[in-house]
mmCIF file of C-alpha atoms in Angstrom:
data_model
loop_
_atom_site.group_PDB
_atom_site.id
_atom_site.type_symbol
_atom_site.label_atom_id
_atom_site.label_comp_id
_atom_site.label_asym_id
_atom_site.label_seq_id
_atom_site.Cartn_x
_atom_site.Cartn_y
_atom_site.Cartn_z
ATOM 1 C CA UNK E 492 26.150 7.050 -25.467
ATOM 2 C CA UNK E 493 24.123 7.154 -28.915
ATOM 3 C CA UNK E 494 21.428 4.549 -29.426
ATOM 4 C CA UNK E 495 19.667 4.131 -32.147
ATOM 5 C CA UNK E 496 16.036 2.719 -32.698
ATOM 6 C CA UNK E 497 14.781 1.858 -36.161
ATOM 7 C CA UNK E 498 11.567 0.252 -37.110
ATOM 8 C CA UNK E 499 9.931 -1.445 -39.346
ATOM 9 C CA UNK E 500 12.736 -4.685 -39.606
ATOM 10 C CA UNK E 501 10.751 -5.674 -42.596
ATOM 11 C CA UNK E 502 8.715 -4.181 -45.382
ATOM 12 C CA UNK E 503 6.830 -4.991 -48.105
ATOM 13 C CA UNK E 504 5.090 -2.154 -50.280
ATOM 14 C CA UNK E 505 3.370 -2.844 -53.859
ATOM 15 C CA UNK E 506 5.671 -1.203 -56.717
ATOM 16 C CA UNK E 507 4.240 2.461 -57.063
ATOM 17 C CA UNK E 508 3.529 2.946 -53.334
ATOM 18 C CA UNK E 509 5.068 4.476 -51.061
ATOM 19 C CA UNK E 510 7.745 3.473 -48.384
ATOM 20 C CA UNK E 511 8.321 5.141 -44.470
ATOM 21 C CA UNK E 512 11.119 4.031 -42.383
ATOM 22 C CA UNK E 513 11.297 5.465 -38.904
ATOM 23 C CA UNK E 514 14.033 5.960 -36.366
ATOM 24 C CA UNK E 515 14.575 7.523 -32.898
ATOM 25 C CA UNK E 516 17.960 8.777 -31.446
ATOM 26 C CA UNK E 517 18.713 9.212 -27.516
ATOM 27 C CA UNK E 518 21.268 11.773 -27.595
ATOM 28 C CA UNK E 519 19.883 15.239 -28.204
ATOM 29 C CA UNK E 520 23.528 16.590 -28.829
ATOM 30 C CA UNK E 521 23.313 14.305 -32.258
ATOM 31 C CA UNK E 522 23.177 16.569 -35.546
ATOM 32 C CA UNK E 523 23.484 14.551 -38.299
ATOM 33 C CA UNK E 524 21.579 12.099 -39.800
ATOM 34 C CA UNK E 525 22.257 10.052 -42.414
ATOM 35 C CA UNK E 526 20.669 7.238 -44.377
ATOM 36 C CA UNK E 527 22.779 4.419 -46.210
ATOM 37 C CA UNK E 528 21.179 1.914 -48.616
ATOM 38 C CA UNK E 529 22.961 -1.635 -48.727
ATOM 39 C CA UNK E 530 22.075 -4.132 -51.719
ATOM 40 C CA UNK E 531 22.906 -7.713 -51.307
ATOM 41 C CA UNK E 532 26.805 -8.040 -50.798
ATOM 42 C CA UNK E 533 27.006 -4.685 -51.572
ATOM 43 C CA UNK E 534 28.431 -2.130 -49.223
ATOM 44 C CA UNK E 535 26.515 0.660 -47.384
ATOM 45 C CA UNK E 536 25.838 3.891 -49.628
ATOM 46 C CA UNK E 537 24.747 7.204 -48.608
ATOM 47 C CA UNK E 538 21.165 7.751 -50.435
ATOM 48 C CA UNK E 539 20.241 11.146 -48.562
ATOM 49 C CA UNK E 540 21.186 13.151 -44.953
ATOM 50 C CA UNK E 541 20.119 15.624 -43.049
ATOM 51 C CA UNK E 542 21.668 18.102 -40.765
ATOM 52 C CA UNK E 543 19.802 19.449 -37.462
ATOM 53 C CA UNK E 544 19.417 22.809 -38.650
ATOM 54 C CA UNK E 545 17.022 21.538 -41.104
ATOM 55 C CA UNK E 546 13.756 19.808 -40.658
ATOM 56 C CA UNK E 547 12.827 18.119 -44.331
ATOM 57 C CA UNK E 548 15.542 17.497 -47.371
ATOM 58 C CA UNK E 549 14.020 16.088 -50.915
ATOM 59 C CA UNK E 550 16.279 14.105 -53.540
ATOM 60 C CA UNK E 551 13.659 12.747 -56.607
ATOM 61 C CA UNK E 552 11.581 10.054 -55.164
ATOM 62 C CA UNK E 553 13.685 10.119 -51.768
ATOM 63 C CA UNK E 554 13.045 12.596 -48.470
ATOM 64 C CA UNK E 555 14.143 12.908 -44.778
ATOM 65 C CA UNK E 556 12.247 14.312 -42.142
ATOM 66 C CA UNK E 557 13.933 15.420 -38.792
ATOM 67 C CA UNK E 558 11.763 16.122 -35.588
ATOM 68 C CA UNK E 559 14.594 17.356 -33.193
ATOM 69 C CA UNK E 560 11.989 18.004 -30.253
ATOM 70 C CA UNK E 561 10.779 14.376 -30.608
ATOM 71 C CA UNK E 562 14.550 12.967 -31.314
ATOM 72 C CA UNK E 563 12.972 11.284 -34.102
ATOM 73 C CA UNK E 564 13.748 11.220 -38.263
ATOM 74 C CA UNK E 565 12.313 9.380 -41.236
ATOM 75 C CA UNK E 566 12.992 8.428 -44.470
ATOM 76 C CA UNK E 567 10.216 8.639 -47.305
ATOM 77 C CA UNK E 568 10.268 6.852 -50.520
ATOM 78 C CA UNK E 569 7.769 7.913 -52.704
ATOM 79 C CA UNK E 570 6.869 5.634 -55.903
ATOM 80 C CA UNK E 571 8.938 2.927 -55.542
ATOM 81 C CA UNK E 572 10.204 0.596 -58.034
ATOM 82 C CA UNK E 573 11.898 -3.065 -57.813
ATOM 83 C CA UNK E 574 15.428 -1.728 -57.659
ATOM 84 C CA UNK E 575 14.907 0.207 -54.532
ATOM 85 C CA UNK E 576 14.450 -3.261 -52.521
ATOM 86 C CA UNK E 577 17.502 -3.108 -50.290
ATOM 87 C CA UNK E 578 18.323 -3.031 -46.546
ATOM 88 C CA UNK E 579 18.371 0.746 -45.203
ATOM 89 C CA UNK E 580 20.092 1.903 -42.469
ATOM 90 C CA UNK E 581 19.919 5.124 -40.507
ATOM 91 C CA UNK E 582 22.173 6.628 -37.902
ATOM 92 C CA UNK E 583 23.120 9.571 -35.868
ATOM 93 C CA UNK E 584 26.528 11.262 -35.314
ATOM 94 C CA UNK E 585 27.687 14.252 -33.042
ATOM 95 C CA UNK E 586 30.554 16.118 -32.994
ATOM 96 C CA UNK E 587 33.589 14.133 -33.894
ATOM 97 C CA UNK E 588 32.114 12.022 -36.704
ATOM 98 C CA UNK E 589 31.384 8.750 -35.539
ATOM 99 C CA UNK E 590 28.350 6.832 -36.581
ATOM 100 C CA UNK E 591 25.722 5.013 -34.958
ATOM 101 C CA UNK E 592 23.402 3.057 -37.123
ATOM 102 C CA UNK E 593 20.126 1.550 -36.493
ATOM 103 C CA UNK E 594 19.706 -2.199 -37.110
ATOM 104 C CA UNK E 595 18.524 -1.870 -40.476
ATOM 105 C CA UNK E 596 14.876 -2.208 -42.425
ATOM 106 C CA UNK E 597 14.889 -4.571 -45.216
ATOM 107 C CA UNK E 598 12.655 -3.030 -47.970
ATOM 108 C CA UNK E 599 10.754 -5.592 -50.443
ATOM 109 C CA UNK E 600 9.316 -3.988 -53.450
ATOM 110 C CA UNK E 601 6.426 -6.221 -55.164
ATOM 111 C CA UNK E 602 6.002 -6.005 -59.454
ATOM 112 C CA UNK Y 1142 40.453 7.004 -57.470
ATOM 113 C CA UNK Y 1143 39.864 3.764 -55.984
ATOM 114 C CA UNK Y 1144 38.319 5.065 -53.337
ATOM 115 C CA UNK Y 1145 38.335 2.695 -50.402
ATOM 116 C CA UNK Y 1146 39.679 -0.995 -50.582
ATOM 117 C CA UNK Y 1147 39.736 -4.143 -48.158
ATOM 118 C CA UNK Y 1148 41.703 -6.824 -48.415
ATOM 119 C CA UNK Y 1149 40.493 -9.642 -47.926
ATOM 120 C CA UNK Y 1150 37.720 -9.937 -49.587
ATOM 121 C CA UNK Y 1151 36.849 -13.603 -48.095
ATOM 122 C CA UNK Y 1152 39.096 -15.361 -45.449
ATOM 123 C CA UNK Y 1153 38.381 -18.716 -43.359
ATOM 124 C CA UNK Y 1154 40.425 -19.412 -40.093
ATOM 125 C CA UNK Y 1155 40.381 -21.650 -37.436
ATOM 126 C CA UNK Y 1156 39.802 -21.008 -33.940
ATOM 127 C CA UNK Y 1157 43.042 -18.887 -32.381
ATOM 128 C CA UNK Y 1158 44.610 -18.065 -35.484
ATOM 129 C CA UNK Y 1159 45.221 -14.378 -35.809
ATOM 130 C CA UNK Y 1160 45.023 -12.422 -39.384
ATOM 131 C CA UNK Y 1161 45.485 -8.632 -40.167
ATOM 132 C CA UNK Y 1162 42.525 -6.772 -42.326
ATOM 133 C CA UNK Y 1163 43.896 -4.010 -44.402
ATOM 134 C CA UNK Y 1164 41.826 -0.993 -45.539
ATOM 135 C CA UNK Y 1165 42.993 1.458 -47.854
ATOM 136 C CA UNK Y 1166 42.082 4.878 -49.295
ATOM 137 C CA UNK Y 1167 43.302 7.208 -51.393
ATOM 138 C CA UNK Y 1168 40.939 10.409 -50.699
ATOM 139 C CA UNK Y 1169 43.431 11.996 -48.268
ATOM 140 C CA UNK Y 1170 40.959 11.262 -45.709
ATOM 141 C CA UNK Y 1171 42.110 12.175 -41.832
ATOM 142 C CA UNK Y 1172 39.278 9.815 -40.236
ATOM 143 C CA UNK Y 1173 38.726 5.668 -40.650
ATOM 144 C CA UNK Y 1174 36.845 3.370 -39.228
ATOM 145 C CA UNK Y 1175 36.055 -0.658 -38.390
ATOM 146 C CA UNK Y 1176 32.778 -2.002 -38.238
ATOM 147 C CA UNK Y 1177 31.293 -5.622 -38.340
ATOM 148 C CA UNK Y 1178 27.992 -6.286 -39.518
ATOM 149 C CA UNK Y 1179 26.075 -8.875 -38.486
ATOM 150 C CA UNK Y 1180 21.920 -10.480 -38.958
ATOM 151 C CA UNK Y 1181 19.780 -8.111 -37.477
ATOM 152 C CA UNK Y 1182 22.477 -6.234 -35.591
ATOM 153 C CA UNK Y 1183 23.456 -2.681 -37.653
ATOM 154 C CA UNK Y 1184 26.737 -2.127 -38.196
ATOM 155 C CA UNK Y 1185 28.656 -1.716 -34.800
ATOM 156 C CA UNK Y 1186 31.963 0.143 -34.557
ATOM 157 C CA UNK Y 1187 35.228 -1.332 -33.717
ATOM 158 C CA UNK Y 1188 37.637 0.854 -33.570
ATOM 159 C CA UNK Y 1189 38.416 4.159 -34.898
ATOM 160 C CA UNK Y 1190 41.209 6.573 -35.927
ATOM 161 C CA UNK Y 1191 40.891 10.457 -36.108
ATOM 162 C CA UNK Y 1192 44.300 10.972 -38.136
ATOM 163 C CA UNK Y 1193 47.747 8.902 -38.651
ATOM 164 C CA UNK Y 1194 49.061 7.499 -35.423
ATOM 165 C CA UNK Y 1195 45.845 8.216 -33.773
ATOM 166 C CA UNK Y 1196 43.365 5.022 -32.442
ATOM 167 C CA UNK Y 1197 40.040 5.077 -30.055
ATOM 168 C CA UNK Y 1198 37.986 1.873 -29.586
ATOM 169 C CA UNK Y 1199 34.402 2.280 -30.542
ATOM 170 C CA UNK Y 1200 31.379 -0.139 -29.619
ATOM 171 C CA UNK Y 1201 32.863 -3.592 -29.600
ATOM 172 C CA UNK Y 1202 36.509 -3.362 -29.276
ATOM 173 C CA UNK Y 1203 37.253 -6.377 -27.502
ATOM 174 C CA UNK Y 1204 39.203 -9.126 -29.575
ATOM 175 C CA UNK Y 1205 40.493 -6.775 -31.929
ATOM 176 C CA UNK Y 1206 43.668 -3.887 -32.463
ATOM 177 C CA UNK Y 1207 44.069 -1.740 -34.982
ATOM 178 C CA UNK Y 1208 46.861 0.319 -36.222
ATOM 179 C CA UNK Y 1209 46.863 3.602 -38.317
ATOM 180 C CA UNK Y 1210 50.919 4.170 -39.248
ATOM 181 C CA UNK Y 1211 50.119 6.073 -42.369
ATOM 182 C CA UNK Y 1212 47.564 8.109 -43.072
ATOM 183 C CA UNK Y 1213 45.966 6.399 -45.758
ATOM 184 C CA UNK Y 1214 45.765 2.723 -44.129
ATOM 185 C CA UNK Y 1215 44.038 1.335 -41.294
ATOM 186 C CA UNK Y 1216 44.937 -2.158 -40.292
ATOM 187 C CA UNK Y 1217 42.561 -4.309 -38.060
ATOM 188 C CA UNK Y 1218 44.509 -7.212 -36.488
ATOM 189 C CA UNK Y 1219 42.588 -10.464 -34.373
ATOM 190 C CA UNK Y 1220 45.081 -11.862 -32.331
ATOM 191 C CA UNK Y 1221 42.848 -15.134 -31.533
ATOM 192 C CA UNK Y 1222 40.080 -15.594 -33.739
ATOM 193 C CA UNK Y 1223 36.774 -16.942 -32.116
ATOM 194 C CA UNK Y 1224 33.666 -18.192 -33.526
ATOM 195 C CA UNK Y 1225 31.790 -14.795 -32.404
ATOM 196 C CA UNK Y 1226 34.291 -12.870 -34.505
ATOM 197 C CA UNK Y 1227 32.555 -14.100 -37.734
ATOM 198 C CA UNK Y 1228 31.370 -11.580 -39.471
ATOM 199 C CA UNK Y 1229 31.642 -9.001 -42.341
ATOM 200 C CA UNK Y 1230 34.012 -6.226 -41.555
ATOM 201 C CA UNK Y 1231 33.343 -2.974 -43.235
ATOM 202 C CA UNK Y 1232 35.797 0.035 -43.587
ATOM 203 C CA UNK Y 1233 34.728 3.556 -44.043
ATOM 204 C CA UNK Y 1234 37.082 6.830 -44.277
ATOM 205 C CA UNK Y 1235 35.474 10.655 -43.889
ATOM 206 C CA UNK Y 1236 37.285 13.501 -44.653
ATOM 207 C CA UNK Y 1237 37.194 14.846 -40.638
ATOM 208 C CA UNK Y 1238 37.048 18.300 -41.446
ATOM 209 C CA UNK Y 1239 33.632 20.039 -40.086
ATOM 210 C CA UNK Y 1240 30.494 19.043 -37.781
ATOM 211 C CA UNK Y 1241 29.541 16.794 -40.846
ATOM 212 C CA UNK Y 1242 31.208 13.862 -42.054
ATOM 213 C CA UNK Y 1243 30.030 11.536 -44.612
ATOM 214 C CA UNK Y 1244 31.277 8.112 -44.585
ATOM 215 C CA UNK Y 1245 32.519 6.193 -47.370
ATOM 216 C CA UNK Y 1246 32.603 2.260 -47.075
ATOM 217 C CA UNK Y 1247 34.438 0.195 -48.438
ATOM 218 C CA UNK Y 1248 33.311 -3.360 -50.152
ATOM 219 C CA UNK Y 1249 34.052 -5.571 -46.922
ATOM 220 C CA UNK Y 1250 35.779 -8.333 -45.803
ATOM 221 C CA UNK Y 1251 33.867 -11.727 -45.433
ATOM 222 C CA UNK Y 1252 35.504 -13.775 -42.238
ATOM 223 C CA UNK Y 1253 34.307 -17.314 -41.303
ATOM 224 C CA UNK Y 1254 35.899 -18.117 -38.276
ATOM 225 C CA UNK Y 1255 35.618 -22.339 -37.937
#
């Protein structure tokens, strides 16, 4: 089945910086790639995805990159501010739907 | 819309009591899903359901049934609660149509299992 790596655990970046969470997928039939953001006793919520026919997708500050050959996809936040400091999650999910997430990064922003 | 609910929202048992999560939505959605999330660990799923009367057992299914008798419910029962079944249960619905399915969550379920 699906397994999904994702690194760093933990990050701290200086407000204004920038912010790169990796992950790495084992099943090449995966083709969709989604990336949740979970505050504090919050619930997961979809910030940005990707599908395999693509290789890069922008939203404002927020952008995936896919590397299909490498089985490998990461989220970049540029500028960050205090209210992006949540836990992120990415997973993978091939035909059928299901979802299977990486352990999750927790993102510290610094003012 | 409401979207998805859980209810619970908090719940304490003790050891081998059983209890019934119910998740709700109202976005005519033909797909649901369990997960727990725990420290460190993801979300991992627990069971699934691909439309009403359907059920599949995802990553960790052991402990735990689930039933889907109407399309917009899926009910996650624990027959014998254990320690290792605290957690914080999350449901999510997707609509199932296509190769790409975005999942909505709902707020979770806090269990404490003593």
């Amino acid at each position: 089945g699906e397994n999904v790596e994702q690194h760093p655990s933990t990050l701290s970046v200086q407000e204004g910086d920038s912010a790169v969470i990796k992950c790495t997928y084992s099943d090449s039939a995966s083709n969709y790639f989604p990336w949740y953001k979970q505050e504090l006793g919050k619930r997961p919520q979809l910030i940005i995805d990707i599908r395999s026919n693509v290789g890069e997708k922008k939203d404002q500050r927020i952008a995936v990159t896919l590397n299909k050959t490498a089985k490998h996809f990461s989220l970049h936040i540029t500028e960050t501010q205090p209210e992006d400091s949540a836990v992120y999650f990415c997973a993978a999910s091939g035909w059928g739907g299901k979802l299977v997430f990486g352990a999750g990064t927790i993102l510290r922003v610094k003012s | 819309n409401a979207g998805v609910t859980q209810t619970p929202k908090f719940r304490v048992l003790k050891t081998g009591q059983s209890m019934t999560l119910l998740c709700a939505q109202d976005m005519n959605h033909e797909y649901m899903y369990w997960y727990r999330q725990d420290p460190g660990m993801g979300l991992r799923l627990i069971h699934y359901s691909v439309g009403e009367g359907t059920t599949a057992k995802g990553e960790v299914p052991d402990g735990y049934n689930v039933s889907r008798l109407k399309k917009q419910n899926f009910l996650l029962g624990l027959e014998s609660a254990a320690p290792s079944q605290t957690s914080v249960y999350f449901c999510a619905s997707s609509p199932g149509t296509g190769v790409y399915n975005e999942q909505f969550f709902g707020p979770g379920t806090r269990l404490t299992v003593l």
